[in-house]
Coordinates of C-alpha atoms in Angstrom, one line a residue:
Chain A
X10 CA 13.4 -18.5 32.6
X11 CA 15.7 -15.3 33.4
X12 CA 19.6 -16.3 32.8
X13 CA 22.1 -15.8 35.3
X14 CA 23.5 -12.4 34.9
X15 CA 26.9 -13.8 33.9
X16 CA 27.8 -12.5 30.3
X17 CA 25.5 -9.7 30.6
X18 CA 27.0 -7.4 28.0
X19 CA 26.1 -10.3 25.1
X20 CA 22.8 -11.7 26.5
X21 CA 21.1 -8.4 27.9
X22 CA 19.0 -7.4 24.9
X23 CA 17.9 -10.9 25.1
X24 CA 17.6 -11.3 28.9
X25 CA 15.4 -8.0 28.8
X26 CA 13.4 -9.2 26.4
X27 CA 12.3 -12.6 28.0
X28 CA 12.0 -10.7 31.6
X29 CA 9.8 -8.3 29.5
X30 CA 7.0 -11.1 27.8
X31 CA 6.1 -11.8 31.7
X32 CA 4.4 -8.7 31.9
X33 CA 2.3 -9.5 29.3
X34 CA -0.5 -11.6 30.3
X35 CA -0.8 -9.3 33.6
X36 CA -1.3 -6.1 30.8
X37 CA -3.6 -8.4 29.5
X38 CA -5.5 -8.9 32.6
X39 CA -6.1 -5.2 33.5
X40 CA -7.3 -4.4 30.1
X41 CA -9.2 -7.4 28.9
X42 CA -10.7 -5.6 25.9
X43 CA -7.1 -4.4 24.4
X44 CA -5.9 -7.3 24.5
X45 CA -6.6 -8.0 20.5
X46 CA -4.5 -8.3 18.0
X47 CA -5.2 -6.7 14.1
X48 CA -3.8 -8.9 11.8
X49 CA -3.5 -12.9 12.5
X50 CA -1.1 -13.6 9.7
X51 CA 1.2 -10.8 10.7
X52 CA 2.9 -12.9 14.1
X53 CA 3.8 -16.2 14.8
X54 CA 0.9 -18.2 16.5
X55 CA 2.6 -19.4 19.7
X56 CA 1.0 -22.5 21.2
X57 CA 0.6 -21.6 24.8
X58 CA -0.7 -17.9 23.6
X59 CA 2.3 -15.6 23.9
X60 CA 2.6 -15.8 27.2
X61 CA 5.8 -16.1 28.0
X62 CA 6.9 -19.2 26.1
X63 CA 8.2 -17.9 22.9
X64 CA 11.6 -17.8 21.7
X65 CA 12.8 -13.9 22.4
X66 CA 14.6 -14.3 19.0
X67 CA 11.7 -15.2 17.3
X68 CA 9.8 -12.3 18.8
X69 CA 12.7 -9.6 18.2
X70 CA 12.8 -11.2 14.6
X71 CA 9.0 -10.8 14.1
X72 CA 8.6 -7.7 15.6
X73 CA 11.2 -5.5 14.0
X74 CA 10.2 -7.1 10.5
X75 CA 6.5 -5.9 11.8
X76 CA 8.2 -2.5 12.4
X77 CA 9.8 -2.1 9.3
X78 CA 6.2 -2.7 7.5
X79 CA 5.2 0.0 9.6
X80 CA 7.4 2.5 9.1
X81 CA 7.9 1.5 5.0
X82 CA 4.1 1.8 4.8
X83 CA 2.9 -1.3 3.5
X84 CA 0.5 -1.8 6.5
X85 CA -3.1 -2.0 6.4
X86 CA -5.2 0.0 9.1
X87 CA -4.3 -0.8 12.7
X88 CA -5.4 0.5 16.0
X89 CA -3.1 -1.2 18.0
X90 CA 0.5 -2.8 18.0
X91 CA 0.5 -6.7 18.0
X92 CA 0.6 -7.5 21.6
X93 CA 3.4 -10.3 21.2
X94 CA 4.9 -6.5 20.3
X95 CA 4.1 -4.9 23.3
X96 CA 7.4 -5.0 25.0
X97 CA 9.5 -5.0 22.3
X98 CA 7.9 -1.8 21.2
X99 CA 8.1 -0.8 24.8
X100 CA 12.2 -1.4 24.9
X101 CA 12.3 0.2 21.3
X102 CA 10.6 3.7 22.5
X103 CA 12.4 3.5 26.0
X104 CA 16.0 2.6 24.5
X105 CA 18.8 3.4 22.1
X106 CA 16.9 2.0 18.8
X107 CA 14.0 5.1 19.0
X108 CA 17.0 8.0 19.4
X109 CA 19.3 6.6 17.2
X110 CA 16.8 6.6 14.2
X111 CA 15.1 9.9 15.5
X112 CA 19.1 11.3 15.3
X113 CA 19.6 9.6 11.7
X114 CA 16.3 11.2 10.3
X115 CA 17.5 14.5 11.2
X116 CA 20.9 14.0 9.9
X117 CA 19.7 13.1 6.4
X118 CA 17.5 16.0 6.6
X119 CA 19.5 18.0 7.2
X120 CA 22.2 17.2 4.2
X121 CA 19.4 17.6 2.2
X122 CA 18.2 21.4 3.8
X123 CA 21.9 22.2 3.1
X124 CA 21.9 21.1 0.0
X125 CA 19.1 23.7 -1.1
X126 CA 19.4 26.1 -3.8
X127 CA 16.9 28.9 -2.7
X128 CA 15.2 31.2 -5.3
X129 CA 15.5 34.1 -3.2
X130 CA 11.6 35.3 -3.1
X131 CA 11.4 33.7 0.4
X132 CA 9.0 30.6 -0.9
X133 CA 10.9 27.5 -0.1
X134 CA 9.0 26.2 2.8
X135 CA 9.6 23.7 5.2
X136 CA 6.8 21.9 6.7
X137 CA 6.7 20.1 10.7
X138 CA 3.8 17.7 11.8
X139 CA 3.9 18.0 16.0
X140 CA 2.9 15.2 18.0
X141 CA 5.6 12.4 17.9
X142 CA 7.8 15.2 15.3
X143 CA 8.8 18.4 17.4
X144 CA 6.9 17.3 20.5
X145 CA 7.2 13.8 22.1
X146 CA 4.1 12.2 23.9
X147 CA 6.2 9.7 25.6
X148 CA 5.1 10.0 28.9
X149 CA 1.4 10.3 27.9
X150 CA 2.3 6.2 25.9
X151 CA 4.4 5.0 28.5
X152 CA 1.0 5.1 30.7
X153 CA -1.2 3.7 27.8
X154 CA 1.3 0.4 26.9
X155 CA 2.9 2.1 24.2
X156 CA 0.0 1.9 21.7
X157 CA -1.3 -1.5 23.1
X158 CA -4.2 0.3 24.5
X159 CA -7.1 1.7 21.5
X160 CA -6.5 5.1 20.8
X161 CA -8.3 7.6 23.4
X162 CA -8.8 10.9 21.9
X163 CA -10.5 12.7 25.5
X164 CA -7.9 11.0 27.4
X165 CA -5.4 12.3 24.9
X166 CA -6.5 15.4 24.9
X167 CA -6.3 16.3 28.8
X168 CA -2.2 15.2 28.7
X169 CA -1.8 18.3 25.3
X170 CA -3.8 20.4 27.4
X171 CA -1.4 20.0 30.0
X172 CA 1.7 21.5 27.2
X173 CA 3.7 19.5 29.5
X174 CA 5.4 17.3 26.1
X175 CA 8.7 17.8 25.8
X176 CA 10.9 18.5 22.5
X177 CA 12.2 15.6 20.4
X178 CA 15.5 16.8 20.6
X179 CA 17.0 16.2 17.1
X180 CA 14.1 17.9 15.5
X181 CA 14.6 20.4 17.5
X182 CA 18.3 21.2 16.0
X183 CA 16.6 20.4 12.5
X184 CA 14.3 23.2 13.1
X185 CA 16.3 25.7 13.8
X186 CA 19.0 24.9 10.9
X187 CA 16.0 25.1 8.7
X188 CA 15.2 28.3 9.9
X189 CA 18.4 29.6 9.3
X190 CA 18.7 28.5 6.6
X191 CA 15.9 30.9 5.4
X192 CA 13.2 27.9 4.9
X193 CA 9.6 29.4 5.3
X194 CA 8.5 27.0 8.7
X195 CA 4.9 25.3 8.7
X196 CA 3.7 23.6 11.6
X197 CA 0.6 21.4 10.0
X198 CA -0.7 19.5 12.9
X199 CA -4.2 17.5 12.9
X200 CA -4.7 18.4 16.8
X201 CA -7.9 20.7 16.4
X202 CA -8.0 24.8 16.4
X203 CA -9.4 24.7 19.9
X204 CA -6.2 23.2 21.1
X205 CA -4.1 26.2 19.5
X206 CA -3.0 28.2 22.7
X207 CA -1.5 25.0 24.3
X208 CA -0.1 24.0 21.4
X209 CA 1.9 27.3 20.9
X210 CA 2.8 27.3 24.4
X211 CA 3.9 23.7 25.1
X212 CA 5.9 24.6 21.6
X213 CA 7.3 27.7 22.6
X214 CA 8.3 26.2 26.2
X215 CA 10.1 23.5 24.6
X216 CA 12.2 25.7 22.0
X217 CA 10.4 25.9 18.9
X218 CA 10.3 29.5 18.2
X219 CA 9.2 31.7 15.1
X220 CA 7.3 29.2 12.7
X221 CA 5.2 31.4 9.9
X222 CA 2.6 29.4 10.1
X223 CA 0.6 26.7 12.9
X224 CA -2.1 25.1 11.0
X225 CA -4.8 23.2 13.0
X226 CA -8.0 21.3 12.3
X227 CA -11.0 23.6 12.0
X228 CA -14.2 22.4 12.1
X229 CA -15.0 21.9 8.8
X230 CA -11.7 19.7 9.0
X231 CA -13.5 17.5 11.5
X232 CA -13.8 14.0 10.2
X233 CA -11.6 14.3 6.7
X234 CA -8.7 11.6 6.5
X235 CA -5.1 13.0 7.6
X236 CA -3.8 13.0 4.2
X237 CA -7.0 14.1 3.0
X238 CA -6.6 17.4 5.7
X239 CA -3.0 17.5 4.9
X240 CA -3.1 17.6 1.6
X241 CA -5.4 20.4 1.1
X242 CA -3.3 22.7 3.5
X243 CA -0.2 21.7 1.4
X244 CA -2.1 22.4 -1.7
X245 CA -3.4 25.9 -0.8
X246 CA 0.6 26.4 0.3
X247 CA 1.3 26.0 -3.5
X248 CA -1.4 27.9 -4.4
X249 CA -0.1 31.1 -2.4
X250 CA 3.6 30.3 -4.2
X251 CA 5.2 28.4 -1.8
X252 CA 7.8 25.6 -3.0
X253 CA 7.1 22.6 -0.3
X254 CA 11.2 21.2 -0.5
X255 CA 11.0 19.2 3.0
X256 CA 8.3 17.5 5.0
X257 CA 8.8 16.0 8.4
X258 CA 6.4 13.4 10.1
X259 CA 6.1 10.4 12.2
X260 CA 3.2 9.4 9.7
X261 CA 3.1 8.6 6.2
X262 CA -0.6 10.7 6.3
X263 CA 1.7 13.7 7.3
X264 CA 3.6 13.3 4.1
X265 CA 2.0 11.2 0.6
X266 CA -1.1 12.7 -1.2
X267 CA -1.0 15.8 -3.3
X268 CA 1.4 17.7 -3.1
X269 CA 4.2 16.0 -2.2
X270 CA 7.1 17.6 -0.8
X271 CA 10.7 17.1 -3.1
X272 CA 11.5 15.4 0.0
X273 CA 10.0 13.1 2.8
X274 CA 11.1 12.6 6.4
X275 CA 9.5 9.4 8.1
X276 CA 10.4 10.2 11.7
X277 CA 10.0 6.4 13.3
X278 CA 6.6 5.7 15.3
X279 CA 5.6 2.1 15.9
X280 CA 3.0 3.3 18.6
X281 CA 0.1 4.4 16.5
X282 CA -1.2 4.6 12.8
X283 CA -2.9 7.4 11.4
X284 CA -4.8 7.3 8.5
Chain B
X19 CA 35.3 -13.1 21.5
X20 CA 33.6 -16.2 20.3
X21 CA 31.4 -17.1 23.5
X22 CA 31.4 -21.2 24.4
X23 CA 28.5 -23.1 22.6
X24 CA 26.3 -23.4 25.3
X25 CA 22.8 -21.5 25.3
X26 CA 23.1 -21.5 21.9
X27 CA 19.7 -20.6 21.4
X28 CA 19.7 -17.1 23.2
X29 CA 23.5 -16.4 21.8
X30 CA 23.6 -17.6 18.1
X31 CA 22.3 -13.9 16.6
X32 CA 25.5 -12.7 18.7
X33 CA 28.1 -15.2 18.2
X34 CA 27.0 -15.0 14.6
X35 CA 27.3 -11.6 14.5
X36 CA 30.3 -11.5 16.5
X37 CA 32.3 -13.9 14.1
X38 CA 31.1 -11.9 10.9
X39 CA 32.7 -9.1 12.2
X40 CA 35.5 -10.6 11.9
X41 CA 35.6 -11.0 8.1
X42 CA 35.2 -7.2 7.3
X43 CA 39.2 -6.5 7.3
X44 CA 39.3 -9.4 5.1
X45 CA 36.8 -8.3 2.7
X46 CA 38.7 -4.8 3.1
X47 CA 42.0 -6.2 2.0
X48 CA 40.9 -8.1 -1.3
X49 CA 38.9 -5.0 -2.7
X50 CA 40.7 -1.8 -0.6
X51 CA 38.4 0.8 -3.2
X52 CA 35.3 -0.2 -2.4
X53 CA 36.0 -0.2 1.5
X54 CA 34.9 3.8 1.8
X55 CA 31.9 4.7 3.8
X56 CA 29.0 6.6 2.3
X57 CA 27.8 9.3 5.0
X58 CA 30.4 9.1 7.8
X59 CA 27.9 10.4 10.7
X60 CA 25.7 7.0 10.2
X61 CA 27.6 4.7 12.0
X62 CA 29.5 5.0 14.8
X63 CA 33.4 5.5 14.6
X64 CA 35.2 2.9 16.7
X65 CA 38.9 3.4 17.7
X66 CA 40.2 0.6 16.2
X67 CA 38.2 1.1 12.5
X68 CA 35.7 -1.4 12.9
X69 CA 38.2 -4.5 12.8
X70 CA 36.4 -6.8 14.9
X71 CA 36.6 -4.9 18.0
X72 CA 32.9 -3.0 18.3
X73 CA 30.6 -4.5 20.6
X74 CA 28.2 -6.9 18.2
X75 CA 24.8 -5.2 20.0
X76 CA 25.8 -1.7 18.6
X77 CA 26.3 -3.4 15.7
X78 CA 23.6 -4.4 15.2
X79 CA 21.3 -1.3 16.5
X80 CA 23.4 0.9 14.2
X81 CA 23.0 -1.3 11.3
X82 CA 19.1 -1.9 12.2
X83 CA 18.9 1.8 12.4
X84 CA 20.0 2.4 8.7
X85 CA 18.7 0.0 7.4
X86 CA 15.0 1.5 8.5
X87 CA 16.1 4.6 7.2
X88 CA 16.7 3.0 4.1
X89 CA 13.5 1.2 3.8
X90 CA 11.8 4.3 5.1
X91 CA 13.2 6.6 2.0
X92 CA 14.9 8.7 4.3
X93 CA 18.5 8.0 3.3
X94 CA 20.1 10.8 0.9
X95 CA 21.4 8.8 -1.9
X96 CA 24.1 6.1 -1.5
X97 CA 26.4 3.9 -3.5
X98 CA 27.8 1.3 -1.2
X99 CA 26.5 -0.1 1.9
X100 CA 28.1 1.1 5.1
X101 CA 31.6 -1.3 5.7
X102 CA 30.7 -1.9 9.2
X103 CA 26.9 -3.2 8.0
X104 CA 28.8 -5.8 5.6
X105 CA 28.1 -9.0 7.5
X106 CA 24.9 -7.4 9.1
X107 CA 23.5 -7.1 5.6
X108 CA 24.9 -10.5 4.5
X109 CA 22.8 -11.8 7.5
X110 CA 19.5 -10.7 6.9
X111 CA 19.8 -11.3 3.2
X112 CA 20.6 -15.3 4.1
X113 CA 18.7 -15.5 7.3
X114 CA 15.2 -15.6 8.3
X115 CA 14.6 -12.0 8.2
X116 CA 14.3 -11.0 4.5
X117 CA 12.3 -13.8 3.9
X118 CA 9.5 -12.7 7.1
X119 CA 9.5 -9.5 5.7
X120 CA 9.0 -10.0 2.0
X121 CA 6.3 -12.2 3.3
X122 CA 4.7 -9.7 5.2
X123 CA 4.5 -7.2 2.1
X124 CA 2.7 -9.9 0.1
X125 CA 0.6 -10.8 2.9
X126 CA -0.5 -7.0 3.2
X127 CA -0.7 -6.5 -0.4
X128 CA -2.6 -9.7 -0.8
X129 CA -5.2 -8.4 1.8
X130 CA -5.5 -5.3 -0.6
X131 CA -6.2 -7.0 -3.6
X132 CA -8.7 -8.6 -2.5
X133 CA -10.6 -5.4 -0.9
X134 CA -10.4 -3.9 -3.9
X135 CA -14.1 -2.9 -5.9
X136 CA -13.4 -3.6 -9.2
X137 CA -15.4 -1.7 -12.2
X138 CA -16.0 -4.1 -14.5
X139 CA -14.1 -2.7 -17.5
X140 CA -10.8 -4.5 -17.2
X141 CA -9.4 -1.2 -16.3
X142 CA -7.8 -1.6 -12.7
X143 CA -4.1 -2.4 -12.7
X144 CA -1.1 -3.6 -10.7
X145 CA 2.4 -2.9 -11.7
X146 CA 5.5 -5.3 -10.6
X147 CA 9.1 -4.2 -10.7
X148 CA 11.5 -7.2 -11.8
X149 CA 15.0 -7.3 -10.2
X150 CA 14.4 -7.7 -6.6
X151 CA 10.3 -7.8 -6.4
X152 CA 9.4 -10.2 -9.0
X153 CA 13.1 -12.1 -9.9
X154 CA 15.5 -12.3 -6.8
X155 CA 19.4 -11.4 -8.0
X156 CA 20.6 -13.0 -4.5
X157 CA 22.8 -15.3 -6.5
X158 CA 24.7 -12.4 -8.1
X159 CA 25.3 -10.6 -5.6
X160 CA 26.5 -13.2 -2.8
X161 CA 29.2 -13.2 -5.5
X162 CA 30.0 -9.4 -5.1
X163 CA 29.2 -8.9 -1.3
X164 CA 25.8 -8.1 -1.1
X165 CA 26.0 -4.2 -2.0
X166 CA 29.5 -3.3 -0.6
X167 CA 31.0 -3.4 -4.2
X168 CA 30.0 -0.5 -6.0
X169 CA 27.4 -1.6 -9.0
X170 CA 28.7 -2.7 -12.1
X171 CA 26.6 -2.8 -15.0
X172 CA 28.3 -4.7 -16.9
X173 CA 29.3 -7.6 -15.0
X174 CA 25.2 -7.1 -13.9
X175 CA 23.8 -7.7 -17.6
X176 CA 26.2 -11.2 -17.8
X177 CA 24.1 -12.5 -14.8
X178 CA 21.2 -11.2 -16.3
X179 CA 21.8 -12.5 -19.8
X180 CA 21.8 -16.3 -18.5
X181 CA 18.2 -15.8 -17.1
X182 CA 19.0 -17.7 -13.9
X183 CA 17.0 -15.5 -11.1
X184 CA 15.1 -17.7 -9.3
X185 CA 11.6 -16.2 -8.3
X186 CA 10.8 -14.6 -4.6
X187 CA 8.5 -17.4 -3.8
X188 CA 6.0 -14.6 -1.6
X189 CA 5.8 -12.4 -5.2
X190 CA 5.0 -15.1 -7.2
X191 CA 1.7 -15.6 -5.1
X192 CA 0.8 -12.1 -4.9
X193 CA 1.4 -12.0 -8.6
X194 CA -0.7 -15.2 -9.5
X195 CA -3.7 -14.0 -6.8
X196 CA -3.6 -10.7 -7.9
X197 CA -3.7 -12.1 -11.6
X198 CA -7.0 -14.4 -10.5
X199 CA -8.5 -11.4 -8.7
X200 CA -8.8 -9.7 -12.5
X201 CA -6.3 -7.3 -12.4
X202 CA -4.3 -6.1 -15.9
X203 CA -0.7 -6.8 -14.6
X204 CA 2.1 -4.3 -16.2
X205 CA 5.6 -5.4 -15.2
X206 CA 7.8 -2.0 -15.2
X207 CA 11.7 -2.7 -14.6
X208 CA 14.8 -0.4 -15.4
X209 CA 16.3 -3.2 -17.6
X210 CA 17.2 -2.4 -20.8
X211 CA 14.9 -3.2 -23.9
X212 CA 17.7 -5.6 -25.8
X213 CA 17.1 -7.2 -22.4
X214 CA 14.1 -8.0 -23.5
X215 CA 13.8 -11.6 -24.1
X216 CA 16.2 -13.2 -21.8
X217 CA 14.1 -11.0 -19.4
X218 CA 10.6 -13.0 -20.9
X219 CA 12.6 -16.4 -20.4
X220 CA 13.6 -16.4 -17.0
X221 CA 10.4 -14.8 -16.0
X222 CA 8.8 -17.6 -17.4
X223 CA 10.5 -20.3 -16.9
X224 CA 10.1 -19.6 -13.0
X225 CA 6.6 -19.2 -12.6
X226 CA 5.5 -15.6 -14.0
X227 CA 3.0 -16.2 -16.7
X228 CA 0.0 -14.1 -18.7
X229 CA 1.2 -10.3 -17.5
X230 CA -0.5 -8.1 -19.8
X231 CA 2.8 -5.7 -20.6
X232 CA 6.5 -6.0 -19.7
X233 CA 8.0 -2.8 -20.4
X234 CA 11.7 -2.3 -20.2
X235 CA 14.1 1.4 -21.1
X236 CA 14.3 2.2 -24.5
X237 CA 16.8 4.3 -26.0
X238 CA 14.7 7.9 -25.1
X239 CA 15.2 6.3 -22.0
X240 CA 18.4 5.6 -21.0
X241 CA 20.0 8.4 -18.1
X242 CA 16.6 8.8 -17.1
X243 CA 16.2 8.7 -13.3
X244 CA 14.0 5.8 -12.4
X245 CA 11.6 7.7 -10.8
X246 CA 11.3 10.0 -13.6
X247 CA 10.6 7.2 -16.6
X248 CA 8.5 4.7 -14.1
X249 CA 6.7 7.6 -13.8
X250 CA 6.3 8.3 -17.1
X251 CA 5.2 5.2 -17.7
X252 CA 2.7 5.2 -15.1
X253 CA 1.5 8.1 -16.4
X254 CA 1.3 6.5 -20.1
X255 CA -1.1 3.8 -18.4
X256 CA -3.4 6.4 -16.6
X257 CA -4.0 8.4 -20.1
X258 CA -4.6 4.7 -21.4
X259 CA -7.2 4.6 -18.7
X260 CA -6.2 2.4 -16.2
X261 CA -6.3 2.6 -12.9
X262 CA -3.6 2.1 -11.3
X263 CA -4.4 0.4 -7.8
X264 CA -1.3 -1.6 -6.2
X265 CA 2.3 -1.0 -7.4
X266 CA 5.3 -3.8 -6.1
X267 CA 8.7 -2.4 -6.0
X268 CA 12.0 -3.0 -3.8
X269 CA 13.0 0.8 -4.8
X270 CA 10.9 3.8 -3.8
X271 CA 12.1 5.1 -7.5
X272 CA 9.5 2.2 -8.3
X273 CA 6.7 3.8 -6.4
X274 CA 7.1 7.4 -5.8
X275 CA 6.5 10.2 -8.5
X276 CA 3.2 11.3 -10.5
X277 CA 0.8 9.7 -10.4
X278 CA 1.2 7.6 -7.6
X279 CA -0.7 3.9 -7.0
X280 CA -3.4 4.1 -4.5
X281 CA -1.1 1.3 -2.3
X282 CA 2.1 1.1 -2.9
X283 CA 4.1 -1.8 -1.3
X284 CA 7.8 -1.7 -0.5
X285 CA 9.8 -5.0 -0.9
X286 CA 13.0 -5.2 1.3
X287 CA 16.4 -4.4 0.0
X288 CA 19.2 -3.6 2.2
X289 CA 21.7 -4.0 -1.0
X290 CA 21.9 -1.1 -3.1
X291 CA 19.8 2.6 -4.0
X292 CA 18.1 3.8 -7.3
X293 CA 17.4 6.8 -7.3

């Protein structure tokens, strides 16, 4: 099934892509009970079961029109990527495609920081989710299958206790232009309160320095929706003055409810949904 | 550059691509003032301007990446489509992937819809934009290079006068399930009132029957943002009563603002930006 390696520079996307769908059934094989997909109608039904038979266009067509529903939010609930995705998600995260729209998600933010007229009383604000925003969990996915694997919160936990994650590089330039620009910085992460001191440190190792704010889950937040939790810490924001102007998130629970911020970032993440 | 037919199957997305390319310095030549670039940091500057000599996979990441940032709402506004996306736009728009993807936001939609509780008082609502969610203008603009020309109202309203637009096939079902389901169906578009009746007509003649209000811009409205009077008029139907549960749009001036649906679904369009 692999091509001769002649013609490389057109057909590698393509070669990579069939070589890639052999790994699937043996994914499938370690991890029986992950191996189920969300939403029927969403991918091609291939006869012999995705395993290996598909036509790589068809699966680079299906998948990035999956993505795109992702990342404009007209998805229902998942808990895991389509596993006709999983390599195509894999090559996405691990390639060009993931930086180049991380890069053109700062740029764009950043036109529109610059474009700011402050007030002057130090109340336009800024506001950063973490995980997947200013810090990348990359190498804690890359040994989960890149969100083919259900969501494991203890096992999740023990990698940001490690504040081993390292900075998303782009943000990391948005950050500090918004800072100097004289934005007021909030860091409004669902990771919970107990998880502070690592989450400072891993943030602090990594560049992010001098936010006004890091707010966490506390208990009572326990349970409530994202954009439920998000919400309420954006609203008391507004109640204590501040003018939210710019949100950035890799979730769309970082950034709709109310308030909204005059302006949303969707950082790309086709690895996992959060409600 | 144009590879020997062989293996069509793995190379056709790149020899199609490849021989697009080669059609932008035409398309430059006839109309030389609308062949300017929007944000020059998107897209990658090649040495030679972009005439046919970039490598057809960068191409087509670059163009991939905006147009995610587009359908994610994180582009600052834009006028024209990026020159070196011409072809790469003209290809999704005729190919396979604008039609799996406004599938898929029916599909999702559709699953909505029908989880919806409904309170018994005829009070729970779906609104529909028109040009590009309901009525597809694809026949327009194939004739003015799907988005590269800069808008013209004018020439716009002669299309829309002979009420030709076909129907997008996925919209119409949504609309007539959503319809059955018991919904109160408002259609909201940016067209102007004395569009009116040819609006009705073509509506109806392709399929799109029994909506409860079709409300176009009056004269108050005119220079309005869209964002501002969709909003307005949302905010008309929630004093009315009605909630408003799923909102269609191909513009995120159709969906964002106060009050926001509960869902909101994002229909595809690469071609132009309404802010």
């Amino acid at each position: 099934m692999i091509p001769t390696p002649k013609s490389l520079k057109m057909k590698s996307l393509l070669i990579f892509l069939v070589f890639s769908l052999l790994f699937v059934p043996s994914l499938c094989t370690q991890e029986p009970s992950n191996c189920h997909q969300l939403t029927r109608n969403m991918i091609l039904e291939y006869p012999d079961g995705g395993r290996g038979g598909a036509d790589p266009e068809e699966v680079i067509l299906q998948c990035t029109s999956w993505r795109f529903a992702v990342e404009a939010n007209n998805m229902n609930s998942w808990k895991t990527i389509p596993q006709e995705c999983a390599d195509y998600v894999k090559n996405y995260m691990l390639g060009k495609g993931y930086l180049l729209d991380l890069e053109r998600v700062s740029n764009e933010a950043s036109v529109f920081a610059k474009s700011v007229h402050f007030e002057g009383d130090s109340k336009d604000a800024w506001v950063f989710d973490v995980d997947e925003t200013l810090l990348s969990n990359l190498p804690y996915y890359a040994d989960h299958a890149f969100g083919l694997e259900v969501f494991d919160g203890v096992e999740f936990d023990k990698w940001v206790s490690k504040a081993m994650a390292p900075a998303i590089e782009s943000s990391l330039r948005l950050y500090e232009e918004v800072l100097s620009l004289g934005f007021k910085v909030f860091l409004l992460t669902g990771r919970s309160e107990k998880l502070r001191d690592v989450t400072a440190q891993n943030l602090i190792n990594v560049g992010f320095k001098n936010w006004d704010k890091l707010i966490l889950r506390n208990t009572e937040d326990h349970g409530k929706l994202a954009t439920i939790f998000k919400s309420e810490k954006r609203s008391e924001m507004m109640k204590e003055g501040f003018r939210i102007l710019g949100n950035s998130g890799d979730q769309w629970s970082d950034l709709l409810g109310f308030p909204m911020s005059t302006r949303s970032f969707k950082l790309p993440n086709p690895m996992y949904y959060i409600p």
